[in-house]
XYZ file of C-alpha atoms in Angstrom:
764
model
C 28.083 59.216 18.337
C 28.754 60.796 22.321
C 30.695 58.937 24.511
C 30.228 55.898 22.001
C 33.012 54.192 19.975
C 32.452 53.341 15.960
C 32.937 50.183 14.749
C 31.934 50.398 10.419
C 33.492 47.174 10.021
C 32.293 45.387 7.265
C 30.403 42.155 7.455
C 31.893 41.922 11.249
C 31.847 38.567 12.436
C 32.476 38.256 16.032
C 31.621 36.303 18.978
C 28.937 38.096 21.302
C 30.342 36.344 24.186
C 33.613 38.393 23.587
C 32.362 41.749 21.889
C 31.472 42.787 25.940
C 34.728 42.390 26.561
C 36.176 44.464 24.021
C 33.564 47.487 24.699
C 34.480 47.462 27.723
C 37.727 49.381 27.136
C 37.766 52.251 24.693
C 41.867 51.418 23.668
C 40.538 48.056 22.702
C 38.145 48.998 20.943
C 40.109 51.286 18.446
C 42.386 48.299 18.511
C 39.496 46.172 16.930
C 38.520 48.617 14.614
C 42.211 49.178 13.047
C 42.013 45.521 12.245
C 38.877 43.908 9.884
C 37.296 41.112 11.947
C 37.176 39.039 9.124
C 40.693 38.048 9.867
C 39.697 36.753 13.434
C 36.233 35.655 13.577
C 36.677 33.113 16.512
C 39.288 34.456 18.068
C 38.683 36.525 21.716
C 40.350 40.494 21.264
C 43.433 40.867 23.574
C 42.446 42.866 26.485
C 44.635 44.462 28.992
C 44.947 43.315 32.768
C 42.041 44.578 34.759
C 40.726 44.250 38.453
C 39.407 40.757 39.579
C 35.701 42.743 39.951
C 36.104 43.356 36.318
C 37.765 40.226 34.814
C 34.948 37.490 33.177
C 36.562 34.476 31.519
C 35.341 34.367 28.129
C 33.559 31.105 28.458
C 31.344 32.492 31.518
C 28.680 31.346 28.858
C 27.398 30.276 25.559
C 28.902 31.762 22.058
C 26.612 33.832 19.835
C 28.019 34.274 16.738
C 26.965 37.244 14.661
C 27.553 38.941 11.568
C 26.335 42.547 10.207
C 26.889 44.911 7.660
C 27.859 47.899 10.257
C 28.407 47.340 13.877
C 28.467 50.266 16.704
C 28.942 50.248 20.750
C 27.648 53.052 22.600
C 29.852 53.343 26.096
C 27.378 55.245 28.115
C 24.482 53.388 27.428
C 26.213 49.833 27.048
C 24.462 49.738 23.972
C 25.157 47.723 20.655
C 24.073 48.283 17.665
C 23.895 45.916 13.954
C 22.459 47.087 10.926
C 22.327 45.775 7.564
C 21.365 42.225 7.054
C 21.928 41.483 10.479
C 22.333 37.180 11.459
C 22.412 36.107 14.713
C 22.937 32.195 15.889
C 23.031 30.974 19.519
C 22.197 27.406 20.772
C 20.516 26.553 17.143
C 18.232 29.667 17.720
C 18.818 31.628 14.557
C 18.060 35.500 14.091
C 17.871 37.585 11.127
C 16.948 41.259 10.520
C 17.748 44.391 8.790
C 18.707 46.402 12.503
C 19.457 44.887 15.921
C 20.044 46.879 19.080
C 21.582 44.744 22.294
C 20.797 46.631 25.615
C 23.393 45.038 27.466
C 21.894 46.320 30.937
C 19.185 44.344 30.617
C 20.192 41.564 28.454
C 16.977 42.630 25.857
C 17.887 41.959 22.166
C 15.508 44.062 19.623
C 15.305 43.420 15.890
C 13.480 45.793 14.263
C 12.422 45.090 10.120
C 12.082 41.563 8.455
C 12.606 39.586 11.152
C 13.047 35.974 10.870
C 13.324 33.524 14.247
C 14.555 29.976 13.505
C 14.262 27.855 17.016
C 16.122 24.534 16.986
C 12.639 22.213 16.131
C 12.755 24.019 12.474
C 9.933 26.678 13.007
C 10.131 29.451 11.932
C 9.068 33.247 12.808
C 8.723 36.422 10.843
C 7.432 39.437 11.862
C 8.464 43.071 11.657
C 9.071 43.754 15.500
C 10.382 41.176 17.968
C 12.185 41.635 21.792
C 14.148 38.787 22.606
C 16.245 37.926 25.820
C 20.090 37.256 24.725
C 19.655 33.697 24.926
C 17.563 34.436 21.174
C 15.372 31.829 22.909
C 12.706 33.763 24.292
C 10.933 37.029 24.504
C 7.787 39.100 22.753
C 6.678 39.246 19.019
C 4.128 41.636 17.557
C 2.482 40.543 14.227
C 3.827 37.937 13.331
C 3.720 34.657 10.966
C 5.378 31.288 11.916
C 5.736 28.561 9.482
C 5.714 25.003 11.364
C 8.670 22.359 9.932
C 5.215 20.445 9.612
C 4.358 23.102 7.279
C 1.400 24.686 8.788
C 1.745 28.260 9.456
C 0.275 30.347 12.721
C -0.237 33.900 11.786
C -1.061 36.387 15.752
C -1.157 39.473 16.652
C 1.428 39.036 19.346
C 3.606 35.988 20.952
C 5.537 35.473 24.006
C 7.999 32.352 24.199
C 9.410 31.390 27.589
C 10.872 28.283 27.973
C 10.496 26.495 24.896
C 6.539 27.628 25.500
C 5.041 29.623 22.890
C 1.976 31.125 23.361
C 0.452 33.258 20.675
C -2.733 35.640 21.136
C -5.565 36.076 18.598
C -4.150 33.309 16.129
C -5.223 32.251 12.969
C -3.610 28.286 12.443
C -4.039 26.367 8.571
C -1.396 24.024 6.864
C -3.211 25.048 3.573
C -1.267 27.211 0.660
C -2.705 30.863 0.995
C -1.700 31.500 -2.241
C -2.166 29.979 -5.495
C 0.480 28.448 -8.182
C 0.528 32.170 -9.904
C 0.933 33.732 -6.456
C -2.456 35.786 -6.154
C -3.417 35.083 -2.808
C -6.419 32.875 -1.857
C -8.188 31.649 1.306
C -7.533 28.440 2.989
C -9.956 25.399 2.679
C -9.852 24.999 6.469
C -8.591 27.326 9.124
C -8.681 27.059 12.856
C -8.992 30.128 14.577
C -8.295 30.942 18.581
C -8.471 33.768 21.176
C -4.841 32.201 22.228
C -2.116 28.723 20.545
C 0.169 27.551 23.144
C 2.573 25.854 21.835
C 4.246 23.053 22.897
C 7.671 22.120 21.350
C 8.371 19.820 23.982
C 5.075 17.618 22.795
C 4.773 18.724 19.646
C 1.182 20.184 20.377
C -0.607 23.020 19.144
C -3.229 23.610 21.824
C -6.114 25.745 20.823
C -8.541 27.996 23.438
C -11.327 29.283 22.728
C -10.909 27.829 18.871
C -12.797 27.397 15.918
C -12.928 25.508 12.716
C -13.809 27.636 9.487
C -14.028 24.719 6.350
C -14.949 27.048 3.138
C -15.756 30.328 5.439
C -18.103 27.906 7.466
C -16.964 28.161 11.010
C -17.855 25.307 13.390
C -17.467 25.299 16.523
C -14.369 23.413 18.880
C -14.363 22.269 22.218
C -13.013 24.563 24.235
C -9.828 23.446 24.464
C -8.501 21.467 21.790
C -5.270 20.242 20.548
C -3.443 19.192 16.996
C -0.260 17.398 16.667
C 2.560 19.502 14.603
C 4.591 16.407 13.763
C 8.365 15.628 15.129
C 9.274 12.807 16.883
C 10.380 12.997 20.262
C 10.277 9.807 22.682
C 6.992 10.545 24.080
C 5.097 10.614 20.463
C 2.439 12.445 19.847
C -1.226 11.393 21.067
C -4.869 12.791 20.466
C -8.245 11.852 18.627
C -8.163 11.928 15.139
C -11.086 12.698 12.709
C -14.794 11.078 13.476
C -15.877 9.438 10.424
C -19.532 8.794 9.761
C -21.757 6.590 7.729
C -24.823 5.165 7.242
C -26.020 1.692 6.319
C -29.484 -0.340 6.240
C -28.155 -3.074 8.484
C -26.672 -1.088 10.952
C -28.264 2.665 11.192
C -26.292 5.337 11.281
C -22.630 4.844 12.689
C -20.100 7.181 14.125
C -16.395 5.752 14.876
C -13.863 8.081 17.011
C -11.001 7.005 16.454
C -7.981 7.767 18.982
C -4.374 7.908 18.248
C -1.275 7.045 20.716
C 2.153 7.266 19.664
C 3.813 5.480 22.566
C 7.467 5.934 20.495
C 8.105 7.118 16.688
C 8.157 3.114 15.676
C 5.113 2.194 17.941
C 1.581 3.185 18.019
C -2.092 2.526 18.748
C -5.400 3.345 17.666
C -8.598 2.819 19.728
C -12.111 3.094 17.380
C -15.498 2.955 19.533
C -18.250 2.227 16.844
C -21.882 3.836 17.703
C -24.837 2.471 15.880
C -28.086 3.273 15.624
C -29.523 -0.051 15.123
C -27.251 -2.437 16.893
C -24.902 -2.594 20.093
C -21.725 -0.737 20.004
C -18.307 -2.063 18.822
C -14.604 -1.520 19.436
C -12.037 -1.449 16.813
C -8.406 -1.514 17.645
C -4.709 -1.814 16.259
C -1.220 -1.716 16.928
C 1.823 -1.446 15.087
C 5.510 -1.753 15.708
C 8.487 -1.328 13.795
C 11.503 -3.369 14.862
C 15.314 -3.243 13.535
C 14.275 -6.559 12.267
C 11.016 -5.676 10.728
C 7.323 -5.173 11.117
C 4.107 -6.113 12.467
C 0.691 -5.096 13.149
C -2.503 -6.538 14.941
C -5.656 -5.374 14.307
C -8.878 -6.551 16.052
C -13.215 -5.957 16.421
C -15.210 -6.678 18.879
C -19.076 -6.660 19.204
C -21.773 -8.496 21.036
C -25.512 -9.028 19.241
C -27.607 -11.739 17.071
C -25.775 -13.873 15.160
C -27.266 -13.857 11.559
C -27.965 -17.519 10.357
C -26.104 -18.113 6.995
C -28.397 -21.296 6.292
C -30.205 -20.097 3.118
C -32.669 -22.765 3.414
C -33.968 -23.055 7.053
C -37.588 -22.352 7.408
C -36.995 -19.919 10.368
C -33.472 -18.448 11.236
C -32.329 -18.557 14.751
C -32.040 -15.387 17.083
C -28.857 -16.517 18.949
C -26.901 -13.933 20.483
C -23.257 -13.498 21.168
C -20.003 -11.904 20.983
C -19.027 -11.387 17.518
C -15.639 -9.970 16.446
C -13.028 -10.406 14.237
C -9.233 -10.480 14.101
C -5.936 -10.088 12.019
C -2.267 -9.836 12.217
C 0.172 -9.592 9.765
C 4.120 -8.754 9.298
C 7.362 -9.494 8.011
C 10.989 -10.202 9.930
C 14.506 -9.619 8.000
C 16.215 -12.246 10.242
C 19.762 -11.601 8.032
C 20.473 -10.874 4.190
C 19.109 -14.538 3.714
C 16.466 -15.851 5.868
C 13.063 -13.675 6.570
C 9.834 -14.907 8.067
C 6.312 -13.751 6.903
C 3.070 -14.133 8.661
C -0.897 -13.616 8.107
C -3.602 -14.002 11.066
C -7.441 -13.588 10.020
C -10.014 -15.304 11.571
C -13.847 -13.946 12.533
C -16.191 -15.425 15.036
C -18.968 -16.018 12.434
C -19.282 -16.067 8.119
C -21.256 -12.296 8.444
C -19.294 -10.441 10.970
C -16.606 -9.162 8.361
C -19.740 -8.225 5.971
C -22.431 -6.512 8.353
C -19.479 -4.497 9.319
C -17.844 -3.336 6.489
C -14.383 -4.749 7.920
C -13.902 -7.257 4.186
C -15.640 -8.905 1.356
C -13.001 -12.040 1.452
C -15.098 -14.992 1.413
C -11.755 -16.573 2.150
C -9.603 -16.296 5.632
C -6.443 -16.958 4.267
C -3.725 -17.932 7.487
C -0.428 -18.449 6.796
C 3.599 -18.317 8.254
C 6.616 -18.814 6.019
C 10.414 -18.761 6.218
C 11.908 -18.180 3.383
C 15.963 -18.249 2.479
C 16.872 -16.626 -0.811
C 20.011 -16.069 -2.703
C 21.225 -16.175 -5.797
C 21.379 -19.698 -6.545
C 18.607 -21.573 -4.185
C 15.447 -20.231 -2.851
C 14.002 -22.086 0.503
C 10.731 -22.478 1.891
C 9.077 -23.472 4.906
C 5.481 -22.421 5.644
C 2.006 -23.819 6.881
C -1.558 -22.595 5.711
C -4.687 -22.702 6.968
C -8.325 -21.050 6.014
C -11.043 -20.292 7.311
C -14.417 -20.333 4.539
C -16.809 -17.897 4.463
C -19.313 -19.203 1.987
C -22.872 -20.673 3.313
C -21.471 -23.761 1.957
C -18.816 -24.004 3.534
C -17.838 -26.907 6.196
C -14.939 -25.554 7.957
C -14.107 -29.219 9.302
C -13.858 -30.239 5.232
C -11.199 -27.303 4.641
C -7.232 -28.609 4.382
C -4.814 -27.025 6.279
C -1.311 -27.587 4.937
C 1.430 -28.022 7.207
C 4.062 -28.026 6.300
C 4.359 -26.811 2.887
C 8.441 -27.321 2.253
C 10.129 -26.282 -1.183
C 13.199 -25.738 -2.015
C 14.776 -25.514 -5.395
C 18.702 -25.478 -6.275
C 20.256 -23.458 -9.545
C 23.718 -25.072 -10.040
C 26.587 -23.025 -10.472
C 28.499 -25.436 -13.109
C 26.838 -26.356 -16.425
C 25.660 -29.407 -17.186
C 26.519 -30.234 -21.008
C 26.048 -26.799 -21.328
C 22.935 -26.772 -19.758
C 21.779 -24.551 -16.422
C 20.473 -27.775 -14.178
C 17.599 -26.869 -11.434
C 16.836 -29.291 -8.605
C 13.578 -28.892 -6.425
C 13.031 -30.811 -3.458
C 9.363 -30.447 -2.194
C 6.888 -31.870 1.050
C 3.115 -31.149 2.032
C 0.962 -32.134 4.278
C -2.428 -31.597 4.551
C -5.116 -32.537 7.085
C -8.867 -32.005 7.374
C -10.539 -33.027 10.652
C -13.531 -34.466 8.828
C -12.295 -35.582 5.542
C -9.312 -36.381 3.112
C -5.700 -36.368 5.074
C -2.759 -36.873 2.165
C 1.154 -36.346 2.256
C 3.098 -35.734 -0.713
C 6.884 -35.775 -1.120
C 8.658 -34.939 -4.492
C 12.237 -34.704 -6.189
C 12.983 -33.496 -9.381
C 15.863 -31.567 -11.744
C 15.649 -29.974 -14.931
C 18.069 -29.135 -17.094
C 17.370 -25.684 -20.153
C 20.115 -25.558 -23.118
C 19.289 -22.362 -24.797
C 21.026 -21.760 -28.171
C 20.925 -19.752 -31.136
C 21.091 -21.212 -34.679
C 22.363 -19.854 -37.561
C 19.613 -19.078 -39.357
C 18.805 -16.784 -36.253
C 15.943 -19.828 -33.723
C 15.960 -19.091 -30.748
C 15.679 -23.383 -29.529
C 15.994 -24.037 -26.236
C 15.868 -28.009 -24.765
C 14.766 -29.176 -22.171
C 14.940 -32.775 -20.315
C 12.759 -33.320 -17.049
C 12.737 -36.047 -14.010
C 10.693 -36.215 -10.890
C 9.832 -39.626 -8.437
C 6.986 -38.608 -6.324
C 5.829 -40.321 -3.236
C 1.776 -40.325 -1.520
C -0.038 -41.238 1.414
C -3.899 -40.622 1.721
C -7.010 -41.683 4.333
C -10.334 -41.097 3.781
C -10.457 -40.886 0.322
C -14.191 -41.646 0.362
C -14.934 -38.819 2.134
C -13.790 -36.740 -0.944
C -16.826 -36.298 -3.281
C -15.823 -36.752 -6.850
C -13.760 -39.458 -7.944
C -11.594 -37.166 -10.150
C -10.138 -35.703 -7.115
C -10.052 -39.014 -4.146
C -7.582 -40.936 -5.569
C -7.163 -44.198 -3.489
C -5.811 -44.748 -0.157
C -2.379 -46.112 0.574
C 0.726 -45.085 -0.183
C 1.651 -44.676 -3.926
C 4.902 -43.834 -6.232
C 5.371 -42.352 -9.275
C 7.524 -41.456 -11.975
C 7.811 -38.588 -14.362
C 10.055 -38.120 -17.425
C 9.475 -35.425 -19.920
C 11.827 -33.848 -22.889
C 10.889 -31.476 -24.604
C 12.259 -28.916 -27.922
C 10.311 -24.914 -27.814
C 12.290 -23.002 -31.133
C 10.575 -19.463 -31.508
C 11.950 -17.990 -34.969
C 11.522 -14.324 -35.253
C 11.300 -11.578 -37.752
C 12.616 -8.259 -37.129
C 12.038 -5.076 -39.500
C 10.398 -1.730 -39.780
C 6.707 -1.315 -40.934
C 3.894 1.414 -39.977
C 6.047 3.833 -38.974
C 7.864 1.797 -36.329
C 8.837 -1.952 -35.696
C 7.518 -5.310 -36.051
C 8.133 -8.476 -34.972
C 6.375 -11.576 -36.306
C 7.456 -14.640 -34.191
C 6.364 -18.249 -35.509
C 6.601 -20.958 -32.379
C 6.370 -24.853 -32.233
C 7.168 -26.714 -29.108
C 7.352 -30.788 -29.059
C 6.659 -32.136 -25.752
C 7.615 -36.549 -25.388
C 6.017 -37.728 -21.990
C 5.605 -41.120 -21.191
C 1.854 -42.417 -20.363
C 2.011 -41.356 -16.029
C -0.523 -42.746 -13.486
C -2.539 -39.301 -11.921
C -6.281 -41.159 -10.983
C -4.413 -43.114 -8.016
C -3.004 -40.344 -6.464
C -5.252 -37.352 -5.046
C -5.851 -34.163 -6.837
C -5.392 -31.487 -4.013
C -3.744 -28.440 -6.060
C -4.356 -29.215 -9.681
C -8.136 -29.007 -9.762
C -8.616 -25.230 -11.381
C -7.529 -26.295 -14.881
C -8.236 -24.521 -17.940
C -6.354 -23.815 -21.257
C -5.696 -20.394 -22.205
C -2.379 -17.799 -23.895
C -0.446 -18.189 -20.311
C -0.120 -22.342 -19.922
C -0.142 -22.796 -23.779
C 3.576 -23.868 -24.166
C 4.008 -25.046 -20.483
C 6.070 -28.553 -19.968
C 2.491 -29.220 -17.563
C -0.586 -27.519 -18.292
C -2.339 -28.682 -14.902
C -1.679 -25.672 -12.149
C -0.633 -28.025 -9.572
C 2.216 -30.633 -9.059
C -0.616 -33.571 -8.105
C -1.832 -33.793 -11.824
C 1.047 -34.821 -14.209
C -0.092 -33.716 -18.251
C 0.658 -37.328 -20.100
C 1.120 -38.475 -23.910
C 3.180 -36.596 -26.254
C 2.423 -33.271 -28.039
C 3.310 -30.916 -30.624
C 2.091 -27.082 -29.197
C 2.625 -24.328 -32.089
C 1.563 -21.085 -32.515
C 2.201 -17.076 -33.606
C 3.445 -14.639 -31.810
C 3.000 -10.639 -33.664
C 3.884 -7.327 -31.874
C 4.673 -3.882 -33.239
C 6.084 -1.233 -31.636
C 5.979 2.661 -32.964
C 5.658 6.041 -31.285
C 2.818 5.990 -28.500
C 1.413 2.416 -30.289
C 1.937 -0.831 -28.983
C 0.147 -3.683 -30.499
C 0.943 -7.264 -29.038
C -0.908 -10.547 -29.753
C -0.418 -14.280 -29.720
C -2.401 -17.387 -31.020
C -1.935 -21.043 -31.103
C -3.024 -24.640 -30.423
C -1.440 -28.245 -29.578
C -2.375 -31.913 -30.589
C -1.758 -34.584 -28.560
C 0.321 -37.064 -30.564
C -0.897 -40.340 -28.262
C -4.720 -42.118 -28.763
C -5.064 -42.774 -25.060
C -7.682 -41.115 -23.378
C -7.117 -38.029 -21.778
C -7.703 -36.919 -17.988
C -8.443 -33.476 -19.125
C -12.603 -32.875 -17.785
C -14.533 -32.164 -20.528
C -15.149 -28.256 -21.238
C -11.527 -27.634 -20.483
C -10.166 -26.986 -24.051
C -7.487 -29.696 -23.951
C -10.118 -32.892 -23.839
C -9.354 -34.290 -27.267
C -6.423 -34.361 -28.973
C -6.873 -31.361 -30.897
C -7.266 -28.048 -28.407
C -9.001 -25.338 -29.032
C -7.629 -22.097 -29.994
C -6.382 -19.385 -27.145
C -4.899 -16.402 -27.618
C -4.557 -12.772 -26.049
C -4.261 -9.336 -27.668
C -3.285 -6.336 -26.445
C -3.275 -2.788 -28.283
C -1.830 0.584 -25.334
C -1.978 4.175 -27.498
C -0.289 5.749 -24.944
C -1.013 6.264 -21.672
C -4.878 7.304 -22.681
C -5.711 3.536 -24.226
C -5.139 0.086 -23.053
C -6.935 -2.769 -24.589
C -6.286 -6.540 -23.384
C -8.615 -9.319 -24.883
C -8.277 -12.530 -23.929
C -10.321 -15.787 -25.837
C -10.394 -19.657 -26.236
C -12.534 -20.830 -29.389
C -13.856 -24.541 -29.775
C -12.069 -26.095 -32.652
C -14.971 -28.150 -33.581
C -17.714 -25.080 -34.343
C -15.548 -21.894 -33.209
C -17.794 -20.863 -30.763
C -16.029 -18.522 -27.995
C -15.296 -20.612 -24.671
C -13.795 -17.566 -23.289
C -13.776 -14.410 -24.120
C -12.433 -11.424 -21.838
C -11.950 -7.652 -22.376
C -10.561 -5.223 -20.117
C -10.286 -1.794 -21.525
C -9.060 1.487 -19.769
C -9.718 5.003 -21.843
C -8.086 7.682 -19.846
C -5.795 9.666 -17.811
C -4.903 8.824 -13.822
C -7.640 11.744 -12.773
C -10.481 10.945 -15.517
C -11.093 7.665 -17.084
C -13.391 5.221 -17.831
C -12.658 0.967 -16.990
C -14.665 -1.731 -18.660
C -14.385 -5.607 -17.914
C -16.121 -7.777 -19.420
C -15.775 -12.216 -18.599
C -18.037 -15.213 -20.285
C -17.077 -18.756 -19.689
C -18.775 -20.695 -21.716
C -17.332 -24.203 -21.332
C -20.256 -26.538 -20.942
C -18.638 -28.367 -17.962
C -20.428 -30.775 -15.729
C -21.326 -29.264 -12.115
C -19.335 -32.080 -10.531
C -16.484 -30.310 -11.528
C -16.179 -26.773 -8.485
C -13.474 -25.403 -9.175
C -14.628 -24.816 -13.282
C -17.759 -23.387 -12.867
C -19.098 -20.960 -15.953
C -19.727 -17.394 -15.487
C -20.763 -13.890 -16.886
C -20.076 -10.834 -15.523
C -19.509 -7.396 -16.750
C -17.605 -4.851 -14.723
C -17.732 -0.574 -15.401
C -15.824 2.002 -13.280
C -15.513 5.592 -14.064
C -14.334 9.248 -12.320
C -14.205 12.319 -13.699
C -12.390 15.268 -12.470
C -14.584 17.885 -13.550
C -13.000 20.585 -11.475
C -9.938 21.187 -9.833
C -10.508 19.840 -6.927
C -13.539 17.991 -7.902
C -14.423 14.965 -9.255
C -17.264 12.270 -8.996
C -16.516 8.871 -9.443
C -18.794 5.408 -10.035
C -18.389 1.308 -10.182
C -20.778 -0.902 -11.018
C -20.846 -5.198 -11.318
C -23.292 -6.932 -12.917
C -23.599 -10.946 -12.479
C -24.946 -11.737 -16.510
C -25.122 -15.888 -16.023
C -28.312 -17.184 -15.958
C -29.109 -21.235 -15.424
C -28.370 -22.309 -18.687
C -24.988 -21.337 -18.518
C -24.473 -22.527 -14.648
C -28.017 -24.940 -13.249
C -26.991 -24.102 -9.779
C -26.502 -20.411 -9.822
C -29.059 -17.930 -8.303
C -29.224 -15.217 -11.166
C -31.641 -14.651 -13.722
C -28.900 -13.315 -16.085
C -28.808 -9.747 -15.198
C -28.342 -9.732 -11.252
C -26.764 -6.980 -9.583
C -23.056 -7.383 -7.444
C -22.728 -4.088 -5.831
C -22.244 -0.449 -6.962
C -20.470 2.640 -6.071
C -21.121 6.354 -6.375
C -19.258 9.408 -4.885
C -17.829 12.501 -5.430
C -14.635 13.725 -3.461
C -12.867 16.952 -3.091
C -9.192 17.198 -3.121
C -6.923 19.923 -2.291
C -3.323 20.294 -0.660
C -5.087 20.251 2.694
C -8.499 19.437 2.731
C -10.142 15.735 1.238
C -13.826 15.217 1.858
C -15.697 12.846 -0.218
C -19.274 11.710 0.237
C -20.175 7.717 -0.976
C -22.696 5.266 -1.596
C -22.609 1.891 -1.932
C -24.857 -1.182 -2.195
C -23.970 -5.161 -1.912
C -26.588 -7.411 -3.221
C -24.893 -10.508 -1.379
C -27.134 -12.729 0.029
C -25.640 -14.894 3.027
C -28.720 -16.924 4.450
C -30.867 -14.256 6.215
C -27.966 -11.439 6.109
C -28.354 -8.677 3.087
C -26.050 -6.082 3.216
C -27.900 -3.047 1.503
C -26.874 -0.011 1.279
C -24.448 2.371 2.471
C -23.698 5.834 2.461
C -20.710 7.420 3.973
C -18.704 10.870 4.931
C -15.150 10.866 4.768
C -13.245 13.987 6.017
C -9.777 14.519 5.931
C -7.826 17.600 6.931
C -4.110 16.718 5.865
C -1.381 18.529 8.117
C -3.470 18.290 11.114
C -1.550 15.868 12.501
C -2.198 13.122 15.064
């Protein structure tokens, strides 16, 4: 090369700042050629003394590290050329190319051939030719592809980057894959085409000027200036409008929801959503979320103004009262240390129909609680408070209980007692009503369990249990139903029980797998216990089933204790073979004492011989899952409980069927044990790679013979769902219809049509 010095060093590694000093003196360059640069990747080459005009310290500017197969320097043109797998790095900006030329006079770095530029944020620019400054941060790129750290891609004819802001001309943006799994090209589901795109890494946003969105090849206009987030953090976060939601309902008409998202910090954000309706006044919804060093919480609210539906079904004329309507909720959990935590939930509505009218929730009871817990391997402590809001037609809020405080503490002793484990429990509960019965309860209990395996293989568990209760109640006359009320005043009660529970499993090969046949017998001895003078607040919904057949106390709560000795017996069967699993249990109990039972008629436990209960579950791989629960009348073998749950299919295509019939002949005075018959159907079919259709229905089959208080006539639809969904890697599109048939006074929900579009990768 005329006037130049050939460096021709294999895999040259040099500090770019040191390189001009080397090249300033031919003698030094010749010395550099004689010694391979790999031996001194970070050292500055020795140079002879220079005049003050030419001397410059090596640390005058940040260092550029580079490697190349060959490097040469033209001293006359002051031009450095590197070829063959050139790699350059400066301040987190990375450049790879087949050939790089650096003009020291102008500071221009030109890269050609398979050029890849990566910035500190992780965004990748791919092109055939790039012109940069020697900072490797600013420059001009032609015909490029930008691969964002968030996964999106931008193709443009030209890009200019200055001061961390990249301006792309005639650009196309899409987060969608542009090739199939087989590597064939394909059109993205959606893309944004713009005359100019400005990428600001400081705010993690893309701003489109003159943009249009293309959805399945259909071009739709955007705002003249439109921006989206590209992910990332940043102390300022990302804020902006989200995808609108469109729906139509019989009660509210056409609905347009336009959410706007504020990200105050990576751990804190707020979403405000105005709702506009064609049949009623607008509404505003908001949700604030915050993640702290101890836990997380969120607060949501919905507010509007309008006429309040009259929930009274017997009203001769409905009121026209108008007022503010709203709903508020909050929940969170904080882990104070490895043992103590606080969990809470708040839900409240202005009236009984606001949550259903505006599709906020279908719950008919809103539960509020705060719970302070301590959990370790040997103990559990809970100090909680509960409050409820009833949204059913016949709920009277002043009669709904408030539980404050509700304290429960359990301790498992470290050392065995007579070879068995001992658990101690202390419990206290205060139930208050604004207009109704008040009850306070406290008890202490101890339970001893000893499990042993006999020589013949029987698995035997011996249990001893003792508990002392103290109750106080007032205003019991305000409680409907003598079985629940108890009597006013103070009451003490002692409870004791001894039990022996034996399982005798027989295991062996059968039907190409392993089967287990396990007879089980339980004996429970307990003296007569006073029950009816105690108010019943938490043990009302009693029903014999497989889950409580062998329980020490088959009442669900603490206020009722099943006294009288009994024998419970049954048999368990299980078969496991490849892709097939069958398990079943069936059993019955016999009460040894002749004392009158406190169980209501129809629960299956009223007589000395109980009804027969059982459960069977059959699974065939992941394709079929069938569970059947039943209770059979001991006298006439009539089914008193018949429950079936069946799922057939895969995660993408399946059918679900649920059937429940409770025919217990329980009197209408027992409000918690109503008979019912219900059918549930649901299905989803994926008929193409990205397309699926789904549907669901719930039918109330109860008639007045089963429940005299029911409004259904034996075939009453409860709700229907039907929809079609498209979902691929970057787009979710759904159209659905649902209809709710519930009636709350004058309110009828009716049909709702919803259109949902989710552009994945769009950011916030």
